[in-house]
Amino acid sequence: MAKLMQAAQLVALGQPLQVREVPRPAVAEEDVLVRPVRCGLNGGDPHLVSGDFRVSPEYLPHLKLPITIGHDPVGVVAEVGPSVEGFRAGDRVFINPNMECGRCVYCRTDGAHICTSKMLRGWVPLTAQPVAQFARYKDGLCAEYAVAHYSSLFKLPDDVSFKSACHLNEIGVAYRALLRARITHGDVVVVTGATGCTGMSVVLLARLFNPRKIIAVARDRRKLAHLQAIDPDLIETVSVLEDNLSQRLTELTDGIGADVLVDFVPRGAEVTVQSMYRLRPGGRVILAGGCTEELSISYRFLMRSSLEISSSRGPCPQDFPLLIDFIRTGQFRSSTIEVREFGLGETNDALRVFSERTGDRPFWVHILPNADLS
Ligand SMILES: [Zn+2]
C-alpha cells in the first residue's frame, strides 16, 4: 500500500482548497523525491483557485483536477532514482517548476521561457496538447513530498537560506523582463505594479543594472514608502491613487521622459498607457504583468516616439544559478521584503491574506509544508 502525505489540492474551481491525504508519489528512474520546505504563493494562485482565471482561459477546460497548487518551492532531497546523477538525499535545492521540452528551437537557444511545450507545475496546461512525459509532474509543491526530474533541480549553497531563496521562480520572471529591457548605466526606469509579488523583485533586481533612477509605481503609498526605504537615493515612488501619474512622471524625469517602462500591472491598463506616454523618444516598454485588458494608445504617438515595445514571459532555467549567486552575495536582498508564513493546513488562509494584501508593507507569502525543516 502506498505511503500517504498531506497536500493542498484544488479539487473544484471556486471551492476552498482541500488539505488532504494523498498517495506519496512514486520515484521513477530519473526522479528525485523532495520534501518542499517553503513554497511561495504567486499572483495567479488565488485566481486559479477561485476560478476567476483570466490568463489564457482557453486552456482552463484542459485542467485536470484535483491538482496540488504551488510553484515557487525550495526543499530537501529525500530520495533519488537509480539513474539520477549529481544529487543525493539531504541536498538543499530549488525546484524549477517549469518543464521545458529541451528540444525546440527556443529551448536550444536562449528562449526556454517561451518553449511552446512548456508546462508550469500546479497550474493550468499552457498548451492544448501537453507533453505526455510531463504529466507525472503536473502537481505543484504545496505538499509534504513531490517528485521532480533531476534536471529541474538547482542546488542551494549552505549560506543561502530557504527563506531567502523561496520565490526564485518569480525572481526569474523579473530578471528575464529586465534583460529584455536592456537597461544601461544611467537609465531612468519606471516599474509599474511595483509592490506586487514580481514587481518587488523587479525593483530589487533593477538596481544591479546601474540605473540612474528607479520610479516605483503602485497604489498604496504606505507600501511604496517601504520599498523606497530599501534605497532612498535611487528609488522614487508614485501612488496611482494619490498622485497625478502623468504629472509626477514628468517631474521625476525633468520633463524628458523615462528611458524604460517595465510593466507588471496585473489590471488597470490605463496605468500602463499613461506611463508609456511619459517615455522619452526611443524609450523601451516591456509588458510582463499578465494584464488581460486592451491597450488603447495613439498609433501616431508610438510612431513619432519611435518606442520599442516588447514583452516577456516566465523565467529561463539557465538564469537560476546566477540568481542564486545574487542572493548568496547579497546583491539581491530578498530579506528586505517581509515574509508571512503559513503551515500547509493554513493554505486557504494564506491565499486570502495574499489576495487581500492588507497592511502597510509589501510582503511575500510562504507555505511551509514541512515546518520541521524550515
Ligand atoms: Zn522547448
Short mmCIF file of C-alpha atoms and ligand atoms in Angstrom, two decimals:
data_model
loop_
_atom_site.label_atom_id
_atom_site.label_comp_id
_atom_site.label_asym_id
_atom_site.label_seq_id
_atom_site.Cartn_x
_atom_site.Cartn_y
_atom_site.Cartn_z
CA MET A 1 0.00 0.00 0.00
CA ALA A 2 1.31 3.45 -0.97
CA LYS A 3 2.55 5.77 1.74
CA LEU A 4 0.40 8.83 2.30
CA MET A 5 1.20 12.52 2.61
CA GLN A 6 -0.61 15.81 3.07
CA ALA A 7 -1.12 18.08 0.05
CA ALA A 8 -3.04 21.33 -0.59
CA GLN A 9 -5.22 20.41 -3.52
CA LEU A 10 -7.66 22.20 -5.76
CA VAL A 11 -10.50 19.73 -6.16
CA ALA A 12 -13.10 22.01 -7.75
CA LEU A 13 -12.74 25.52 -9.19
CA GLY A 14 -14.28 28.15 -6.96
CA GLN A 15 -14.11 25.92 -3.88
CA PRO A 16 -11.60 26.25 -1.00
CA LEU A 17 -8.51 24.11 -1.28
CA GLN A 18 -8.59 20.78 0.47
CA VAL A 19 -5.56 19.86 2.54
CA ARG A 20 -5.89 16.12 2.49
CA GLU A 21 -4.08 12.81 2.48
CA VAL A 22 -3.00 11.59 -0.93
CA PRO A 23 -0.53 8.90 -2.02
CA ARG A 24 3.11 9.90 -1.87
CA PRO A 25 4.38 9.96 -5.50
CA ALA A 26 6.48 7.04 -6.67
CA VAL A 27 10.12 7.74 -7.58
CA ALA A 28 10.90 6.87 -11.20
CA GLU A 29 14.31 6.18 -12.74
CA GLU A 30 15.34 9.84 -13.18
CA ASP A 31 13.21 11.31 -10.39
CA VAL A 32 14.18 13.00 -7.18
CA LEU A 33 11.80 12.87 -4.23
CA VAL A 34 11.85 16.24 -2.48
CA ARG A 35 10.41 17.45 0.80
CA PRO A 36 9.33 21.04 -0.01
CA VAL A 37 10.37 23.30 2.86
CA ARG A 38 8.86 26.52 1.57
CA CYS A 39 6.61 27.27 -1.38
CA GLY A 40 5.87 30.88 -2.29
CA LEU A 41 2.44 31.94 -3.49
CA ASN A 42 2.33 33.84 -6.77
CA GLY A 43 -0.07 36.37 -8.20
CA GLY A 44 -2.12 33.92 -10.20
CA ASP A 45 -2.69 31.34 -7.45
CA PRO A 46 -5.80 32.97 -5.91
CA HIS A 47 -7.31 33.45 -9.37
CA LEU A 48 -6.76 29.81 -10.27
CA VAL A 49 -8.36 28.59 -7.05
CA SER A 50 -11.32 30.97 -7.29
CA GLY A 51 -11.94 30.03 -10.91
CA ASP A 52 -11.61 33.69 -11.88
CA PHE A 53 -8.79 32.73 -14.21
CA ARG A 54 -8.18 35.44 -16.78
CA VAL A 55 -4.79 34.47 -18.17
CA SER A 56 -5.16 32.04 -21.07
CA PRO A 57 -8.72 30.99 -20.09
CA GLU A 58 -8.87 28.87 -23.24
CA TYR A 59 -6.70 26.27 -21.50
CA LEU A 60 -8.80 26.11 -18.35
CA PRO A 61 -11.01 23.29 -19.72
CA HIS A 62 -7.84 21.17 -20.08
CA LEU A 63 -7.08 21.44 -16.37
CA LYS A 64 -7.40 18.00 -14.78
CA LEU A 65 -8.48 18.17 -11.16
CA PRO A 66 -7.55 17.52 -8.45
CA ILE A 67 -4.21 19.26 -8.62
CA THR A 68 -1.76 20.30 -5.90
CA ILE A 69 -1.04 24.03 -6.09
CA GLY A 70 2.24 25.90 -5.59
CA HIS A 71 5.08 26.64 -7.97
CA ASP A 72 7.82 28.54 -6.18
CA PRO A 73 9.48 25.93 -3.97
CA VAL A 74 12.70 25.16 -2.17
CA GLY A 75 13.25 21.87 -0.36
CA VAL A 76 15.42 18.98 0.72
CA VAL A 77 16.13 15.86 -1.33
CA ALA A 78 14.68 12.80 0.40
CA GLU A 79 15.41 10.07 -2.16
CA VAL A 80 16.85 9.75 -5.67
CA GLY A 81 16.00 7.39 -8.51
CA PRO A 82 18.64 4.90 -9.73
CA SER A 83 19.69 6.96 -12.77
CA VAL A 84 19.94 10.32 -11.04
CA GLU A 85 23.34 11.96 -11.19
CA GLY A 86 24.63 14.81 -9.08
CA PHE A 87 22.06 14.76 -6.28
CA ARG A 88 21.70 12.78 -3.08
CA ALA A 89 19.49 12.70 0.00
CA GLY A 90 19.94 15.78 2.16
CA ASP A 91 20.80 18.20 -0.67
CA ARG A 92 19.13 21.59 -0.35
CA VAL A 93 17.55 22.57 -3.66
CA PHE A 94 15.36 24.95 -5.60
CA ILE A 95 12.88 23.06 -7.77
CA ASN A 96 12.30 24.76 -11.12
CA PRO A 97 8.53 24.37 -11.54
CA ASN A 98 8.74 24.98 -15.29
CA MET A 99 9.04 21.95 -17.54
CA GLU A 100 10.52 22.79 -20.93
CA CYS A 101 10.88 20.32 -23.81
CA GLY A 102 14.61 20.92 -24.26
CA ARG A 103 14.33 20.17 -27.97
CA CYS A 104 12.51 23.04 -29.67
CA VAL A 105 14.27 25.95 -31.33
CA TYR A 106 13.60 28.15 -28.30
CA CYS A 107 14.99 25.67 -25.78
CA ARG A 108 18.10 25.22 -27.93
CA THR A 109 18.80 28.94 -27.98
CA ASP A 110 18.17 31.44 -25.22
CA GLY A 111 14.42 31.11 -25.12
CA ALA A 112 13.37 28.20 -22.91
CA HIS A 113 10.93 30.56 -21.20
CA ILE A 114 8.92 30.69 -24.43
CA CYS A 115 9.14 26.95 -25.18
CA THR A 116 5.92 26.10 -26.99
CA SER A 117 5.56 22.87 -25.00
CA LYS A 118 6.22 24.44 -21.63
CA MET A 119 4.33 23.32 -18.55
CA LEU A 120 4.14 25.02 -15.18
CA ARG A 121 3.59 22.75 -12.19
CA GLY A 122 0.43 23.37 -10.17
CA TRP A 123 -1.07 25.36 -13.00
CA VAL A 124 -3.36 25.06 -15.99
CA PRO A 125 -1.84 23.47 -19.10
CA LEU A 126 -0.14 26.13 -21.21
CA THR A 127 -0.88 24.30 -24.45
CA ALA A 128 -3.85 22.32 -25.69
CA GLN A 129 -1.65 19.25 -26.05
CA PRO A 130 0.73 18.99 -23.08
CA VAL A 131 3.81 16.80 -23.45
CA ALA A 132 2.84 13.35 -22.19
CA GLN A 133 6.05 12.86 -20.17
CA PHE A 134 5.26 15.98 -18.16
CA ALA A 135 2.03 14.51 -16.77
CA ARG A 136 3.73 12.95 -13.72
CA TYR A 137 5.00 16.40 -12.71
CA LYS A 138 1.72 18.29 -13.10
CA ASP A 139 1.21 18.74 -9.37
CA GLY A 140 2.53 21.78 -7.57
CA LEU A 141 4.72 21.78 -4.49
CA CYS A 142 2.42 22.69 -1.59
CA ALA A 143 2.76 19.13 -0.31
CA GLU A 144 4.88 17.15 2.13
CA TYR A 145 6.57 15.37 -0.77
CA ALA A 146 6.92 15.91 -4.51
CA VAL A 147 8.83 14.27 -7.33
CA ALA A 148 10.86 16.27 -9.82
CA HIS A 149 13.00 15.30 -12.76
CA TYR A 150 16.58 15.75 -11.61
CA SER A 151 17.27 18.21 -14.45
CA SER A 152 14.85 20.66 -12.82
CA LEU A 153 16.80 20.91 -9.56
CA PHE A 154 19.33 23.59 -8.62
CA LYS A 155 21.46 23.16 -5.50
CA LEU A 156 21.39 25.89 -2.88
CA PRO A 157 24.71 26.72 -1.20
CA ASP A 158 24.76 26.27 2.58
CA ASP A 159 24.90 30.03 3.10
CA VAL A 160 21.69 30.65 1.13
CA SER A 161 18.71 30.24 3.45
CA PHE A 162 15.48 28.60 2.34
CA LYS A 163 13.68 31.79 3.25
CA SER A 164 15.84 33.98 1.01
CA ALA A 165 15.71 31.56 -1.94
CA CYS A 166 11.97 30.96 -1.91
CA HIS A 167 10.42 32.87 -4.83
CA LEU A 168 13.30 32.16 -7.21
CA ASN A 169 10.79 31.38 -9.93
CA GLU A 170 9.22 34.80 -9.55
CA ILE A 171 12.63 36.46 -9.32
CA GLY A 172 13.49 34.70 -12.57
CA VAL A 173 10.43 36.21 -14.23
CA ALA A 174 11.58 39.65 -13.13
CA TYR A 175 15.13 39.03 -14.34
CA ARG A 176 14.03 37.98 -17.83
CA ALA A 177 11.90 41.11 -18.14
CA LEU A 178 14.88 43.25 -17.12
CA LEU A 179 17.19 41.54 -19.62
CA ARG A 180 14.61 42.28 -22.26
CA ALA A 181 14.61 45.94 -21.15
CA ARG A 182 18.36 46.24 -21.89
CA ILE A 183 18.86 48.73 -19.08
CA THR A 184 22.13 50.58 -19.41
CA HIS A 185 24.08 52.71 -16.98
CA GLY A 186 22.22 55.91 -16.16
CA ASP A 187 18.76 54.88 -17.39
CA VAL A 188 15.62 56.07 -15.64
CA VAL A 189 13.44 53.01 -15.16
CA VAL A 190 9.74 53.06 -14.36
CA VAL A 191 8.37 49.90 -12.72
CA THR A 192 4.58 49.60 -12.56
CA GLY A 193 2.88 47.10 -10.27
CA ALA A 194 5.94 47.69 -8.11
CA THR A 195 4.58 46.44 -4.79
CA GLY A 196 3.22 43.22 -6.29
CA CYS A 197 4.81 39.82 -5.93
CA THR A 198 7.01 40.15 -9.02
CA GLY A 199 7.17 43.93 -9.14
CA MET A 200 9.14 43.97 -5.89
CA SER A 201 11.69 41.62 -7.44
CA VAL A 202 11.94 43.91 -10.47
CA VAL A 203 12.76 46.89 -8.27
CA LEU A 204 15.35 44.93 -6.27
CA LEU A 205 16.97 43.45 -9.38
CA ALA A 206 16.90 46.64 -11.45
CA ARG A 207 19.41 48.13 -9.00
CA LEU A 208 22.00 45.68 -10.35
CA PHE A 209 21.83 47.25 -13.82
CA ASN A 210 23.13 50.64 -12.60
CA PRO A 211 20.14 52.83 -13.44
CA ARG A 212 20.16 56.49 -12.50
CA LYS A 213 16.70 56.30 -11.01
CA ILE A 214 14.01 53.70 -10.39
CA ILE A 215 10.46 55.05 -10.24
CA ALA A 216 8.22 52.55 -8.45
CA VAL A 217 4.55 52.95 -9.39
CA ALA A 218 1.77 51.25 -7.40
CA ARG A 219 -1.40 52.02 -5.50
CA ASP A 220 -0.63 52.11 -1.79
CA ARG A 221 1.65 54.93 -0.68
CA ARG A 222 2.50 53.19 2.61
CA LYS A 223 3.75 50.09 0.80
CA LEU A 224 5.66 52.27 -1.66
CA ALA A 225 7.36 54.03 1.25
CA HIS A 226 8.75 50.71 2.47
CA LEU A 227 10.02 49.96 -1.00
CA GLN A 228 11.69 53.35 -1.25
CA ALA A 229 13.40 52.81 2.11
CA ILE A 230 15.44 49.98 0.55
CA ASP A 231 17.46 52.55 -1.41
CA PRO A 232 16.18 56.12 -0.87
CA ASP A 233 18.85 57.69 -3.09
CA LEU A 234 17.82 55.59 -6.06
CA ILE A 235 14.11 54.79 -5.69
CA GLU A 236 11.31 57.31 -6.20
CA THR A 237 7.65 56.42 -5.87
CA VAL A 238 4.31 57.35 -7.41
CA SER A 239 0.94 56.36 -5.98
CA VAL A 240 -1.65 55.98 -8.72
CA LEU A 241 -4.36 56.54 -6.12
CA GLU A 242 -2.99 59.76 -4.65
CA ASP A 243 -0.75 61.32 -7.30
CA ASN A 244 -1.33 62.54 -10.83
CA LEU A 245 0.68 59.81 -12.55
CA SER A 246 1.49 61.71 -15.76
CA GLN A 247 2.42 64.89 -13.95
CA ARG A 248 4.57 63.08 -11.39
CA LEU A 249 6.44 61.07 -14.04
CA THR A 250 7.11 64.29 -15.93
CA GLU A 251 8.52 65.92 -12.79
CA LEU A 252 10.66 62.93 -11.85
CA THR A 253 12.18 62.77 -15.34
CA ASP A 254 12.81 66.52 -15.63
CA GLY A 255 10.30 66.73 -18.44
CA ILE A 256 12.42 64.48 -20.65
CA GLY A 257 10.64 61.18 -20.04
CA ALA A 258 11.86 57.85 -18.73
CA ASP A 259 14.14 55.53 -20.69
CA VAL A 260 12.39 52.27 -19.83
CA LEU A 261 9.00 51.09 -18.61
CA VAL A 262 8.96 47.61 -17.06
CA ASP A 263 5.26 46.98 -16.75
CA PHE A 264 3.93 44.49 -14.22
CA VAL A 265 0.43 45.91 -13.93
CA PRO A 266 -1.95 42.99 -13.31
CA ARG A 267 -5.03 45.10 -14.09
CA GLY A 268 -5.79 48.73 -14.89
CA ALA A 269 -4.18 49.14 -18.31
CA GLU A 270 -4.62 52.91 -18.14
CA VAL A 271 -1.58 52.97 -15.80
CA THR A 272 0.45 51.21 -18.49
CA VAL A 273 -0.75 53.59 -21.19
CA GLN A 274 -0.16 56.75 -19.14
CA SER A 275 3.34 55.53 -18.30
CA MET A 276 4.07 54.83 -21.97
CA TYR A 277 3.11 58.40 -22.83
CA ARG A 278 5.76 59.56 -20.37
CA LEU A 279 8.66 57.75 -22.06
CA ARG A 280 11.32 59.67 -23.92
CA PRO A 281 11.57 59.25 -27.71
CA GLY A 282 13.28 55.93 -28.38
CA GLY A 283 12.22 54.59 -24.98
CA ARG A 284 11.58 50.92 -24.32
CA VAL A 285 8.50 49.14 -22.97
CA ILE A 286 8.41 45.62 -21.52
CA LEU A 287 4.91 44.23 -20.98
CA ALA A 288 5.06 41.41 -18.44
CA GLY A 289 2.24 41.84 -15.92
CA GLY A 290 -0.31 39.48 -17.41
CA CYS A 291 -2.97 42.20 -17.68
CA THR A 292 -5.88 40.95 -19.78
CA GLU A 293 -7.17 44.35 -20.85
CA GLU A 294 -6.69 46.05 -24.23
CA LEU A 295 -4.14 48.82 -24.58
CA SER A 296 -5.58 51.97 -26.10
CA ILE A 297 -2.78 54.21 -27.26
CA SER A 298 -2.20 56.55 -30.17
CA TYR A 299 -0.62 54.93 -33.21
CA ARG A 300 0.80 58.31 -34.18
CA PHE A 301 2.37 58.81 -30.74
CA LEU A 302 4.08 55.43 -30.96
CA MET A 303 5.39 56.19 -34.43
CA ARG A 304 6.61 59.68 -33.62
CA SER A 305 8.24 58.49 -30.39
CA SER A 306 9.87 55.51 -32.08
CA LEU A 307 9.23 53.41 -28.99
CA GLU A 308 10.45 49.84 -28.72
CA ILE A 309 7.61 47.69 -27.41
CA SER A 310 8.30 44.15 -26.33
CA SER A 311 7.09 41.65 -23.79
CA SER A 312 8.42 38.92 -21.58
CA ARG A 313 7.08 35.75 -20.05
CA GLY A 314 8.43 33.39 -17.45
CA PRO A 315 11.94 32.62 -16.21
CA CYS A 316 14.75 30.90 -18.11
CA PRO A 317 16.35 27.89 -16.35
CA GLN A 318 19.89 28.99 -17.18
CA ASP A 319 19.34 32.14 -15.10
CA PHE A 320 18.78 30.33 -11.81
CA PRO A 321 22.44 29.69 -10.85
CA LEU A 322 23.19 33.39 -11.36
CA LEU A 323 20.13 34.44 -9.38
CA ILE A 324 21.10 32.08 -6.54
CA ASP A 325 24.50 33.75 -6.56
CA PHE A 326 22.89 37.20 -6.43
CA ILE A 327 21.13 36.07 -3.25
CA ARG A 328 24.26 34.45 -1.77
CA THR A 329 26.35 37.59 -2.28
CA GLY A 330 23.65 39.95 -1.02
CA GLN A 331 23.29 41.69 -4.39
CA PHE A 332 19.65 40.62 -4.37
CA ARG A 333 18.44 41.40 -0.87
CA SER A 334 15.27 39.37 -0.54
CA SER A 335 15.46 39.92 3.23
CA THR A 336 14.22 43.47 2.66
CA ILE A 337 10.78 42.08 1.83
CA GLU A 338 8.56 40.90 4.67
CA VAL A 339 7.53 37.24 4.59
CA ARG A 340 4.28 35.95 6.06
CA GLU A 341 4.44 32.23 6.85
CA PHE A 342 1.63 29.70 6.92
CA GLY A 343 1.53 25.97 7.61
CA LEU A 344 0.24 23.58 4.97
CA GLY A 345 -3.07 23.31 6.83
CA GLU A 346 -3.45 27.09 6.62
CA THR A 347 -3.12 27.37 2.83
CA ASN A 348 -6.64 28.80 2.39
CA ASP A 349 -5.87 31.49 4.97
CA ALA A 350 -2.62 32.20 3.14
CA LEU A 351 -4.46 32.66 -0.16
CA ARG A 352 -6.91 35.06 1.48
CA VAL A 353 -4.12 37.13 3.05
CA PHE A 354 -2.23 37.12 -0.23
CA SER A 355 -5.32 38.31 -2.17
CA GLU A 356 -6.39 40.99 0.27
CA ARG A 357 -2.85 42.31 0.72
CA THR A 358 -3.85 44.17 3.86
CA GLY A 359 -1.37 46.08 5.99
CA ASP A 360 1.07 48.85 5.20
CA ARG A 361 4.02 46.76 3.99
CA PRO A 362 4.55 44.78 0.81
CA PHE A 363 5.06 41.09 1.58
CA TRP A 364 5.58 37.64 0.20
CA VAL A 365 3.59 34.62 1.40
CA HIS A 366 5.31 31.30 2.07
CA ILE A 367 3.62 27.97 2.72
CA LEU A 368 5.71 25.68 4.93
CA PRO A 369 4.75 22.09 4.02
CA ASN A 370 7.50 20.64 6.25
CA ALA A 371 7.80 23.14 9.07
CA ASP A 372 10.34 20.97 10.91
CA LEU A 373 12.87 21.67 8.10
CA SER A 374 12.37 25.41 7.66
ZN ZN B 1 11.12 23.72 -25.87
#
